[in-house]
PDB file of C-alpha atoms (C1' of nucleotides) in Angstrom:
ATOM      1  CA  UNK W   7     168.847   6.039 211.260  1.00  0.00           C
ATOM      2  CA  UNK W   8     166.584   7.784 209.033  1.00  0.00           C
ATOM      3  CA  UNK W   9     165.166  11.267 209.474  1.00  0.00           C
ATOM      4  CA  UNK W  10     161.774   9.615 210.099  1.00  0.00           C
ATOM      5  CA  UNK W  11     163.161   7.279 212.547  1.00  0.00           C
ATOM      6  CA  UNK W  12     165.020  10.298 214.424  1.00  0.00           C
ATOM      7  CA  UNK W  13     161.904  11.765 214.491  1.00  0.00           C
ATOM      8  CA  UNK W  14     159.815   9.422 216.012  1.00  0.00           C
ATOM      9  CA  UNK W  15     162.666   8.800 218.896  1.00  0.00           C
ATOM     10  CA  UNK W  16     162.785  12.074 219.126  1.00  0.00           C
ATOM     11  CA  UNK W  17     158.785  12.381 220.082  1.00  0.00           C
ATOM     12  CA  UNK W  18     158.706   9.143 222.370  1.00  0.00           C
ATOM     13  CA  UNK W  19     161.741  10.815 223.970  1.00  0.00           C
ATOM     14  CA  UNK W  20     160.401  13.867 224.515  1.00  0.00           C
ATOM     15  CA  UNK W  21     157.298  12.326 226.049  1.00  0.00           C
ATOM     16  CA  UNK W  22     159.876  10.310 228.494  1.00  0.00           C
ATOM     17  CA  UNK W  23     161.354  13.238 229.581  1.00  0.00           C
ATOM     18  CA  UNK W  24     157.944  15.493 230.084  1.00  0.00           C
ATOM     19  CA  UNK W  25     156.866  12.633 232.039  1.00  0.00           C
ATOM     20  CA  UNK W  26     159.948  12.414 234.288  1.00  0.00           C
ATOM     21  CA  UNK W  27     159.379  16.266 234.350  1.00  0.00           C
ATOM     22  CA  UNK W  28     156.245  15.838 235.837  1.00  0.00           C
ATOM     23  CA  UNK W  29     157.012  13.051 238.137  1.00  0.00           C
ATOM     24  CA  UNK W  30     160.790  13.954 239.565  1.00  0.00           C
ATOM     25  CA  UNK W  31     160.307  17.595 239.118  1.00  0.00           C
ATOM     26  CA  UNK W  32     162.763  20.225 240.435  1.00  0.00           C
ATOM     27  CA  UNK W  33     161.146  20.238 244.085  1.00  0.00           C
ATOM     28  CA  UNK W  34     161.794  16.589 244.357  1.00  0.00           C
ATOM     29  CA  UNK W  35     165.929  17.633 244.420  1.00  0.00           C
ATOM     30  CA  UNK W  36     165.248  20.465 246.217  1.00  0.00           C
ATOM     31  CA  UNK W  37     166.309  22.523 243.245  1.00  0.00           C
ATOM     32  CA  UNK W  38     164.231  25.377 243.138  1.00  0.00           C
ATOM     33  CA  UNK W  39     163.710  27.846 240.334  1.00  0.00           C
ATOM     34  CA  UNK W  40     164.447  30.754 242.346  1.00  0.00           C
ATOM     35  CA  UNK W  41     165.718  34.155 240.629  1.00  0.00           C
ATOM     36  CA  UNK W  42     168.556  35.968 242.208  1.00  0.00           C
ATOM     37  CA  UNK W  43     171.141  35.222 244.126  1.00  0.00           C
ATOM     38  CA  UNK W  44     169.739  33.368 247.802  1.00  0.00           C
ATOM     39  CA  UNK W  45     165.990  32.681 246.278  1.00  0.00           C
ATOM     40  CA  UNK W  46     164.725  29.889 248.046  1.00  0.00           C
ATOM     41  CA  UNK W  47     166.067  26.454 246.621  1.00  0.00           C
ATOM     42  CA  UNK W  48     168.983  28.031 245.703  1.00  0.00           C
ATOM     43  CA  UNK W  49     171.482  25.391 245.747  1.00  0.00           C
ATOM     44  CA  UNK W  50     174.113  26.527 248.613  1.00  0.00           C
ATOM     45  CA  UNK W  51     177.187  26.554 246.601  1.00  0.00           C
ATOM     46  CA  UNK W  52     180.464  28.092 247.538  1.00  0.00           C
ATOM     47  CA  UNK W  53     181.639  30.352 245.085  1.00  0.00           C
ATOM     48  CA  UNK W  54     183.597  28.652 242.445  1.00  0.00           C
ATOM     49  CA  UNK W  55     186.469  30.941 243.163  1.00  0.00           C
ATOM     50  CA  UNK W  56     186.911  29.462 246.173  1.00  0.00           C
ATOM     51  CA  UNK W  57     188.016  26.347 245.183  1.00  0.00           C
ATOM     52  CA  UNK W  58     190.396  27.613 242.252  1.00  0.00           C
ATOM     53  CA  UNK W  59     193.760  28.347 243.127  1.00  0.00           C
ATOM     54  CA  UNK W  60     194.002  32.283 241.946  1.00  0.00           C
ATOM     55  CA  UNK W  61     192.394  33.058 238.751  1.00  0.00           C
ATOM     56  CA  UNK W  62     191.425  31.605 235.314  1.00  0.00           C
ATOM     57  CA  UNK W  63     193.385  32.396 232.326  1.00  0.00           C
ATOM     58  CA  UNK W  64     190.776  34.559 231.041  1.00  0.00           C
ATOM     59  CA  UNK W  65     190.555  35.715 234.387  1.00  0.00           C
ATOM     60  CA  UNK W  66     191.177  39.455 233.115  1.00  0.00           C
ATOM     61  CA  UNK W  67     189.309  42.243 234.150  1.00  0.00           C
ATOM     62  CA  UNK W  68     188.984  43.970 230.829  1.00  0.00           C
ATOM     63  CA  UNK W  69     186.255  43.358 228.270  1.00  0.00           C
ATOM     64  CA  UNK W  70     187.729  42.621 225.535  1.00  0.00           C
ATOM     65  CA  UNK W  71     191.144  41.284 225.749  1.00  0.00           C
ATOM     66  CA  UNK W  72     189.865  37.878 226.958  1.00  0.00           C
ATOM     67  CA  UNK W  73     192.287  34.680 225.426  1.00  0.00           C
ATOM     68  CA  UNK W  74     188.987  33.292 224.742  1.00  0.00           C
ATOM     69  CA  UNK W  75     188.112  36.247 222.321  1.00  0.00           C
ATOM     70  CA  UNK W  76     191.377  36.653 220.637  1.00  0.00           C
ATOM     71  CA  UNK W  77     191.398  32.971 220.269  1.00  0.00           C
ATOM     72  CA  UNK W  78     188.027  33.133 218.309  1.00  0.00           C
ATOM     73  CA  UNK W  79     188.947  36.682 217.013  1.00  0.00           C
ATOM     74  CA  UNK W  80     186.078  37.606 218.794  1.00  0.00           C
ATOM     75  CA  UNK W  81     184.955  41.153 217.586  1.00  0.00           C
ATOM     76  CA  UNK W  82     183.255  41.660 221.241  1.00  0.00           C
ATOM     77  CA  UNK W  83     184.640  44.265 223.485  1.00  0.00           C
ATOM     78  CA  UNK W  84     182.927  47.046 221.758  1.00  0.00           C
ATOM     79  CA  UNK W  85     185.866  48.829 222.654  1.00  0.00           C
ATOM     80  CA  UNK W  86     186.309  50.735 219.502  1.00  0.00           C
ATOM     81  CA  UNK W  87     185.305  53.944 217.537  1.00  0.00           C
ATOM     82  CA  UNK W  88     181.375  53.196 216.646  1.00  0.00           C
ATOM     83  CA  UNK W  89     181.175  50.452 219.694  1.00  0.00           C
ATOM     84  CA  UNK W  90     178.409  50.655 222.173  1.00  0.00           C
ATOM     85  CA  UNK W  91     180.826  51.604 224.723  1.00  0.00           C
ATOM     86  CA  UNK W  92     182.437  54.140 222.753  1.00  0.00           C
ATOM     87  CA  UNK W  93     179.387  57.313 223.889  1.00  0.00           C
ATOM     88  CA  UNK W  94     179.565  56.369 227.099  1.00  0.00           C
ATOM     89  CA  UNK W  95     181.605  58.264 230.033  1.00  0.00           C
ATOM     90  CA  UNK W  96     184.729  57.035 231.312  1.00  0.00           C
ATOM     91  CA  UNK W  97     183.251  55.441 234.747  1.00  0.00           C
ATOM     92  CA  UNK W  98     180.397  53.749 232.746  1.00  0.00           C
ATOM     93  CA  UNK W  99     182.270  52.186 230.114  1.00  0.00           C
ATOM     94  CA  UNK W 100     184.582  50.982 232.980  1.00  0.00           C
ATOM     95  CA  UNK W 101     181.959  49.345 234.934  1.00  0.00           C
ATOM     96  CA  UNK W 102     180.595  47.928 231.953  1.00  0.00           C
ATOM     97  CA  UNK W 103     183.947  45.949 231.718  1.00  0.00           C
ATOM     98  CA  UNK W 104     184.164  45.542 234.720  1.00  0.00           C
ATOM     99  CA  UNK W 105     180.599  43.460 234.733  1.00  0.00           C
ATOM    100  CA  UNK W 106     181.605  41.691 231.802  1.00  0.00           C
ATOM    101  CA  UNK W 107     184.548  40.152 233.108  1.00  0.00           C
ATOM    102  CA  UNK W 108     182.790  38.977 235.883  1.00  0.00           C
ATOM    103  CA  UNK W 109     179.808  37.423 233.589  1.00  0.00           C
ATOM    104  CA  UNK W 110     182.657  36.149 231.978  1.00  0.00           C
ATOM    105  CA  UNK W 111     184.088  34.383 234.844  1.00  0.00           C
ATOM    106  CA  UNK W 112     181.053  33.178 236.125  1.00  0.00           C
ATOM    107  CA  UNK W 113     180.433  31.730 232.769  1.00  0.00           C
ATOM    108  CA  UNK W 114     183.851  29.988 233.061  1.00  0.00           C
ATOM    109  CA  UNK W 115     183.179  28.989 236.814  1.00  0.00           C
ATOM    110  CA  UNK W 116     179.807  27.328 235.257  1.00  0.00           C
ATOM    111  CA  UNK W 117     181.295  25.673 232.080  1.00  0.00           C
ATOM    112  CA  UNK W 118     184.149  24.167 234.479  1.00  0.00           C
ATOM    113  CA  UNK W 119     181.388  22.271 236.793  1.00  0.00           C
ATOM    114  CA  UNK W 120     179.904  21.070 233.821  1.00  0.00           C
ATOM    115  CA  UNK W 121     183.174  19.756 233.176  1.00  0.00           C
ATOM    116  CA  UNK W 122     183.283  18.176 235.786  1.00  0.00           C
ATOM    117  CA  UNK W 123     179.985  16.609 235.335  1.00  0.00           C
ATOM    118  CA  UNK W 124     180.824  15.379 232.114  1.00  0.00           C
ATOM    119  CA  UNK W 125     183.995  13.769 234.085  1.00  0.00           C
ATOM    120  CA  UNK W 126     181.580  11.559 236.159  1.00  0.00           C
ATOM    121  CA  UNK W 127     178.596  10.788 233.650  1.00  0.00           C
ATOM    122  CA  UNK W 128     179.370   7.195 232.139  1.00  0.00           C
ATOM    123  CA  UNK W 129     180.036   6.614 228.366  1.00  0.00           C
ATOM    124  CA  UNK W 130     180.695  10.555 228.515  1.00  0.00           C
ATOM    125  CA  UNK W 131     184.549  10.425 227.868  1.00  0.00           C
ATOM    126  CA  UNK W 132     185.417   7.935 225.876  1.00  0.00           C
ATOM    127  CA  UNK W 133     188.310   8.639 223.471  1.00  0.00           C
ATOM    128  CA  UNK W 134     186.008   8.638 220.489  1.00  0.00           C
ATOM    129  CA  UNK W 135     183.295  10.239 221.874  1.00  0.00           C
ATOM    130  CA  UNK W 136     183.439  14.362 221.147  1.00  0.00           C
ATOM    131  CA  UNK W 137     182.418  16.156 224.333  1.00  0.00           C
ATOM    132  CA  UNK W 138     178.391  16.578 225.577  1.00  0.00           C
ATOM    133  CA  UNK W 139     177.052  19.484 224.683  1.00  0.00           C
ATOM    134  CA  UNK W 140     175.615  21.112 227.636  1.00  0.00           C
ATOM    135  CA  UNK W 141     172.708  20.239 227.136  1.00  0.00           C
ATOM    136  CA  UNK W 142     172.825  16.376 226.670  1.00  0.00           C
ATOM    137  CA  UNK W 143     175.180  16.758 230.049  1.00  0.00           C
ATOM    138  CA  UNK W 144     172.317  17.868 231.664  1.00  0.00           C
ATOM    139  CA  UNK W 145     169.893  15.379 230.556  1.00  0.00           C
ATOM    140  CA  UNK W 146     172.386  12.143 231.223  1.00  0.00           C
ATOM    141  CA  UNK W 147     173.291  13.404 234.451  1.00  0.00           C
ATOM    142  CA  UNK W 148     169.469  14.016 235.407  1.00  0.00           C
ATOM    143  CA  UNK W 149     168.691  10.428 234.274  1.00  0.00           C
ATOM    144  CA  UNK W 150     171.343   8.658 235.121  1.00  0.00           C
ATOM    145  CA  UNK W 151     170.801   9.711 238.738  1.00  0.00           C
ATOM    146  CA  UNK W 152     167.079   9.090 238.468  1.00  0.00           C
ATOM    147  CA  UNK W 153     168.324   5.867 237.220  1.00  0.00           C
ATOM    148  CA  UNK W 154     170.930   5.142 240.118  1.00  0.00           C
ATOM    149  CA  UNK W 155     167.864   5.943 242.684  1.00  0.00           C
ATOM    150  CA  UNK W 156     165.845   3.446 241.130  1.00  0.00           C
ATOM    151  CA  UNK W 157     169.097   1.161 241.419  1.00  0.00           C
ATOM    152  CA  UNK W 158     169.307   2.019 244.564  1.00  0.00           C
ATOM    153  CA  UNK W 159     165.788   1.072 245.740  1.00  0.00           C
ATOM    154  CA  UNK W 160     165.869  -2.283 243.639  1.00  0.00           C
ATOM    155  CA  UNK W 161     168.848  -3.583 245.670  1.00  0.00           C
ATOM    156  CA  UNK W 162     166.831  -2.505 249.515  1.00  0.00           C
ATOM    157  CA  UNK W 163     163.997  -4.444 248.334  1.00  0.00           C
ATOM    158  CA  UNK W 164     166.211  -7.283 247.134  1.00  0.00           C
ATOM    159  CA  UNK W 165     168.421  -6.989 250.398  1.00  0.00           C
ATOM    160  CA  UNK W 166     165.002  -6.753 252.251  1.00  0.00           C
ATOM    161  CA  UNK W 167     163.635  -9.761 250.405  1.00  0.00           C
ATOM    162  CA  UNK W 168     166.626 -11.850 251.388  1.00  0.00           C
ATOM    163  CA  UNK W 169     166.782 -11.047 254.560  1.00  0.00           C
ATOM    164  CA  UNK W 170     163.107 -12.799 255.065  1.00  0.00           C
ATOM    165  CA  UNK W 171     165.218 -16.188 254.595  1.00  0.00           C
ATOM    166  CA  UNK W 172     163.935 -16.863 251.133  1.00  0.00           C
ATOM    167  CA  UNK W 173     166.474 -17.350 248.168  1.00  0.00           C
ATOM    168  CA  UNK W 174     165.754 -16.423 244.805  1.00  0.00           C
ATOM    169  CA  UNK W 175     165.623 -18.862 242.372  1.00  0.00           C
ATOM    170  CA  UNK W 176     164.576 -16.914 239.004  1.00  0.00           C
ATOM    171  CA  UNK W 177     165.617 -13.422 238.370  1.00  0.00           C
ATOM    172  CA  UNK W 178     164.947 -10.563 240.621  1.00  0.00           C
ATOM    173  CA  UNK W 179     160.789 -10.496 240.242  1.00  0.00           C
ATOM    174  CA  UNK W 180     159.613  -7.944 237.703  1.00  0.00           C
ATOM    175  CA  UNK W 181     157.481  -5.743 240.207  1.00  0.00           C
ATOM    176  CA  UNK W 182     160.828  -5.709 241.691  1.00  0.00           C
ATOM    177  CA  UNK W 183     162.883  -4.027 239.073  1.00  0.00           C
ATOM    178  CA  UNK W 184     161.023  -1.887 237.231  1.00  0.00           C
ATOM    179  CA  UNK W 185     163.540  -2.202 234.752  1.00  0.00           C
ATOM    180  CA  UNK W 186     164.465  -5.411 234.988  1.00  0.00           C
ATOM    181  CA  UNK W 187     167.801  -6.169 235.798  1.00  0.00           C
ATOM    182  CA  UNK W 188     168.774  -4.102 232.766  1.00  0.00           C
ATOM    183  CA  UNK W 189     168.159  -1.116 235.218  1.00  0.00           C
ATOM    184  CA  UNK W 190     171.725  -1.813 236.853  1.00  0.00           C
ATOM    185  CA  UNK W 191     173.695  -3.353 234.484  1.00  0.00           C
ATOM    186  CA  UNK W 192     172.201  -2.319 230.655  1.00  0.00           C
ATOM    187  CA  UNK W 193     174.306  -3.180 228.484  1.00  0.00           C
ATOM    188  CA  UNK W 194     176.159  -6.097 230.202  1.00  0.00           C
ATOM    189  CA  UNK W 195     174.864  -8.418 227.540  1.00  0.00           C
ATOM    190  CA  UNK W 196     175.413  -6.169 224.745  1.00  0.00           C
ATOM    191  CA  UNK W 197     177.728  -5.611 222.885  1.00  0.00           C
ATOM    192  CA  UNK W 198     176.248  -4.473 220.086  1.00  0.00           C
ATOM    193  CA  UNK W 199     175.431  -1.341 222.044  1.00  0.00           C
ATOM    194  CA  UNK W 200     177.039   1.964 220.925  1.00  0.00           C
ATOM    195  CA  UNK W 201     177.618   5.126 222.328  1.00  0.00           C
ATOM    196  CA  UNK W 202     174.673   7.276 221.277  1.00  0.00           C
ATOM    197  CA  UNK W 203     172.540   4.139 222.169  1.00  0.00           C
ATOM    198  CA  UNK W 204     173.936   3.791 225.358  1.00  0.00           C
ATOM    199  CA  UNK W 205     173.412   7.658 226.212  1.00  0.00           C
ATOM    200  CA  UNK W 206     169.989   7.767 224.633  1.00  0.00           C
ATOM    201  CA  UNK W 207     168.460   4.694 226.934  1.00  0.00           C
ATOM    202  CA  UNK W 208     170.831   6.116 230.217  1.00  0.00           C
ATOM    203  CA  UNK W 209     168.735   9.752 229.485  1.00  0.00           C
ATOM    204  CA  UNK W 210     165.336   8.982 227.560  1.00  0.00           C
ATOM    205  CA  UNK W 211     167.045  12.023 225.190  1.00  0.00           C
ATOM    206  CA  UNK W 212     166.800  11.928 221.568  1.00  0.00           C
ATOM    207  CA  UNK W 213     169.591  10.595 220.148  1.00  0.00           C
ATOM    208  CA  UNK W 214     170.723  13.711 218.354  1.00  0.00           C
ATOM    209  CA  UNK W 215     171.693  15.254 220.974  1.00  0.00           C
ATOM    210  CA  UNK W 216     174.061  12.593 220.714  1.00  0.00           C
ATOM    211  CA  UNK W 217     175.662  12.478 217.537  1.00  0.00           C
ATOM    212  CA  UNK W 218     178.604  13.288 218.757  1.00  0.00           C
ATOM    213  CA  UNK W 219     179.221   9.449 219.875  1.00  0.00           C
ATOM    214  CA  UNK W 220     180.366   7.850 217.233  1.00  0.00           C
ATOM    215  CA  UNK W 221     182.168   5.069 218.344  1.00  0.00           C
ATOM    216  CA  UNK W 222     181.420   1.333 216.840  1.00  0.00           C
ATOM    217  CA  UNK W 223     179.504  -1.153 218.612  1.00  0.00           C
TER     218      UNK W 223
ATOM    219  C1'  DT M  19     174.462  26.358 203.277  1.00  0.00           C
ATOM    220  C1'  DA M  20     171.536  25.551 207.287  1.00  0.00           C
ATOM    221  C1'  DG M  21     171.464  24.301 211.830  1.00  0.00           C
ATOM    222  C1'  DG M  22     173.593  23.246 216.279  1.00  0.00           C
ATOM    223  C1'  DC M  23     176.533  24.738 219.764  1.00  0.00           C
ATOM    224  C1'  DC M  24     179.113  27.972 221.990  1.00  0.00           C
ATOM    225  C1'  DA M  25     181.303  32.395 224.034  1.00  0.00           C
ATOM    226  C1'  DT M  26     180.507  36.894 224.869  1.00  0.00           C
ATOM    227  C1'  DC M  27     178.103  41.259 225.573  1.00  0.00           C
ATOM    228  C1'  DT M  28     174.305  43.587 227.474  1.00  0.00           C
ATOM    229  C1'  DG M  29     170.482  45.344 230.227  1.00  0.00           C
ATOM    230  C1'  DG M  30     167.248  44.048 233.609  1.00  0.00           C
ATOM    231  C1'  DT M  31     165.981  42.076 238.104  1.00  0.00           C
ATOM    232  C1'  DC M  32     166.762  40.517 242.620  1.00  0.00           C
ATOM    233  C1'  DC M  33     169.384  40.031 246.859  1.00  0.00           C
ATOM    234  C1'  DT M  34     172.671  41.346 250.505  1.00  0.00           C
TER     235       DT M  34
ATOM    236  C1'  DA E  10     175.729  50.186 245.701  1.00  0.00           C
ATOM    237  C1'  DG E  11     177.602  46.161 244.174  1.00  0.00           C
ATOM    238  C1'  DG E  12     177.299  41.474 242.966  1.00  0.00           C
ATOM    239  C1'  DA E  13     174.826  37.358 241.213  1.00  0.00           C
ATOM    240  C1'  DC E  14     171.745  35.611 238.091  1.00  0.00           C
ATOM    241  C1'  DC E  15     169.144  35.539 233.927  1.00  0.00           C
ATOM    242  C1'  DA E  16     167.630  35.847 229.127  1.00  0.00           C
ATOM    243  C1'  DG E  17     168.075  37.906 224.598  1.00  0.00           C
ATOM    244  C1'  DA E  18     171.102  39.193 220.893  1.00  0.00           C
ATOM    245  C1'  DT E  19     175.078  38.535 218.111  1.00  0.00           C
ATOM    246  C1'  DG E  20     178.592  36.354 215.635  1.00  0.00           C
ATOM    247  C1'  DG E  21     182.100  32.487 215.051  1.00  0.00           C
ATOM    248  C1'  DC E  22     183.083  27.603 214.349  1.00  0.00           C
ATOM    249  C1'  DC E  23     181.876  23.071 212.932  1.00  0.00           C
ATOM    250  C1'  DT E  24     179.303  19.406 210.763  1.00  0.00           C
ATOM    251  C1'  DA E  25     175.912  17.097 207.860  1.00  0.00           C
TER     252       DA E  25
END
DNA sequence: TAGGCCATCTGGTCCT
DNA sequence: AGGACCAGATGGCCTA
């Protein structure tokens, strides 16, 4: 793909997803854009910790002893002559750690769900495939549910449609499936389909956001 | 080398 | 007051 090709998918996608914005907004999954912990539309999840047996491996309440940031040689922590930690008092720079560890744990708390995400979104784990970035996680999982609604809905009215006693004798009708029968099954027919292609019609994203798929049709 | 992605720190705001 | 959430800043790693 050229860069003039990128960009023009890149447009046409964005339009896509302004328009499924606009049309399946936040409201419509009762997601609201509250601020603050128990804003309206906050989505009622139990604390992550609850469902983790004990804590991470970062899990430590210092700020700047994290595996994570000796792993990267992280040169965070500030906890060192010159640091912005260093003027302040004994109790502040505490509580300063203190709230980083647990940004830094809810960070971890938030990159796990995405995980786990990623673990149900299809062509999102194949061997070959480097993981989503967060973003295209988001995008594929908003569309690909948007996608198995509209799935959903195509097989009522088909199941509705039979149950009148008539039998179909061409394809489901096009005002029926707004996406044709591709809507359920895409790429059953194609095999020349690859990853990036897959993800990019599944979300309406621009395909660099998946160039990370790189396996071979 | 530029750009994308990420982890972390930080200060502010809101809620309980 | 303490915790959760958020956004901006910063710097490291990786890839084209």
């Amino acid at each position: 793909m050229n860069v003039s090709d990128e960009n023009l998918l890149k447009s046409i996608s964005n339009d896509a997803l302004l328009d499924l914005t606009q049309r399946y907004g936040q409201s419509a999954f009762g997601f609201g854009a509250g601020h603050g912990a128990g804003a309206p539309g906050r989505f009622p999840l139990t604390p992550a910790t609850d469902f983790l047996s004990g804590q991470t491996a970062n899990d430590d309440e210092d700020g700047f002893d994290s595996l994570e940031s000796r792993k990267r040689g992280s040169s965070f922590g500030d906890d060192k002559p010159g640091g912005p930690l260093a003027k302040k008092s004994k109790e502040q720079r505490s509580l300063r750690l203190s709230i980083n560890a647990r940004e830094r744990r809810r960070m971890h708390d938030l990159n796990d769900a995405l995980d786990g995400l990623r673990s149900v979104i299809p062509y999102a784990h194949s061997p070959s495939v480097r993981k989503l970035s967060k973003i295209a996680t988001l995008l594929l999982a908003k569309n690909y549910i948007l996608m198995q609604a509209q799935a959903l809905e195509e097989m009522r009215r088909l199941v509705a449609y039979l149950n009148q006693g008539q039998t179909i004798t061409s394809p489901i009708p096009t005002a029926l499936a707004p996406f044709g029968q591709a809507a359920v099954y895409p790429f059953s027919g194609s095999a020349l389909a690859t990853c990036a292609e897959k993800c990019t019609t599944y979300s309406g994203t621009p395909a660099s956001l998946f160039k990370h798929c790189n396996d071979k049709p």
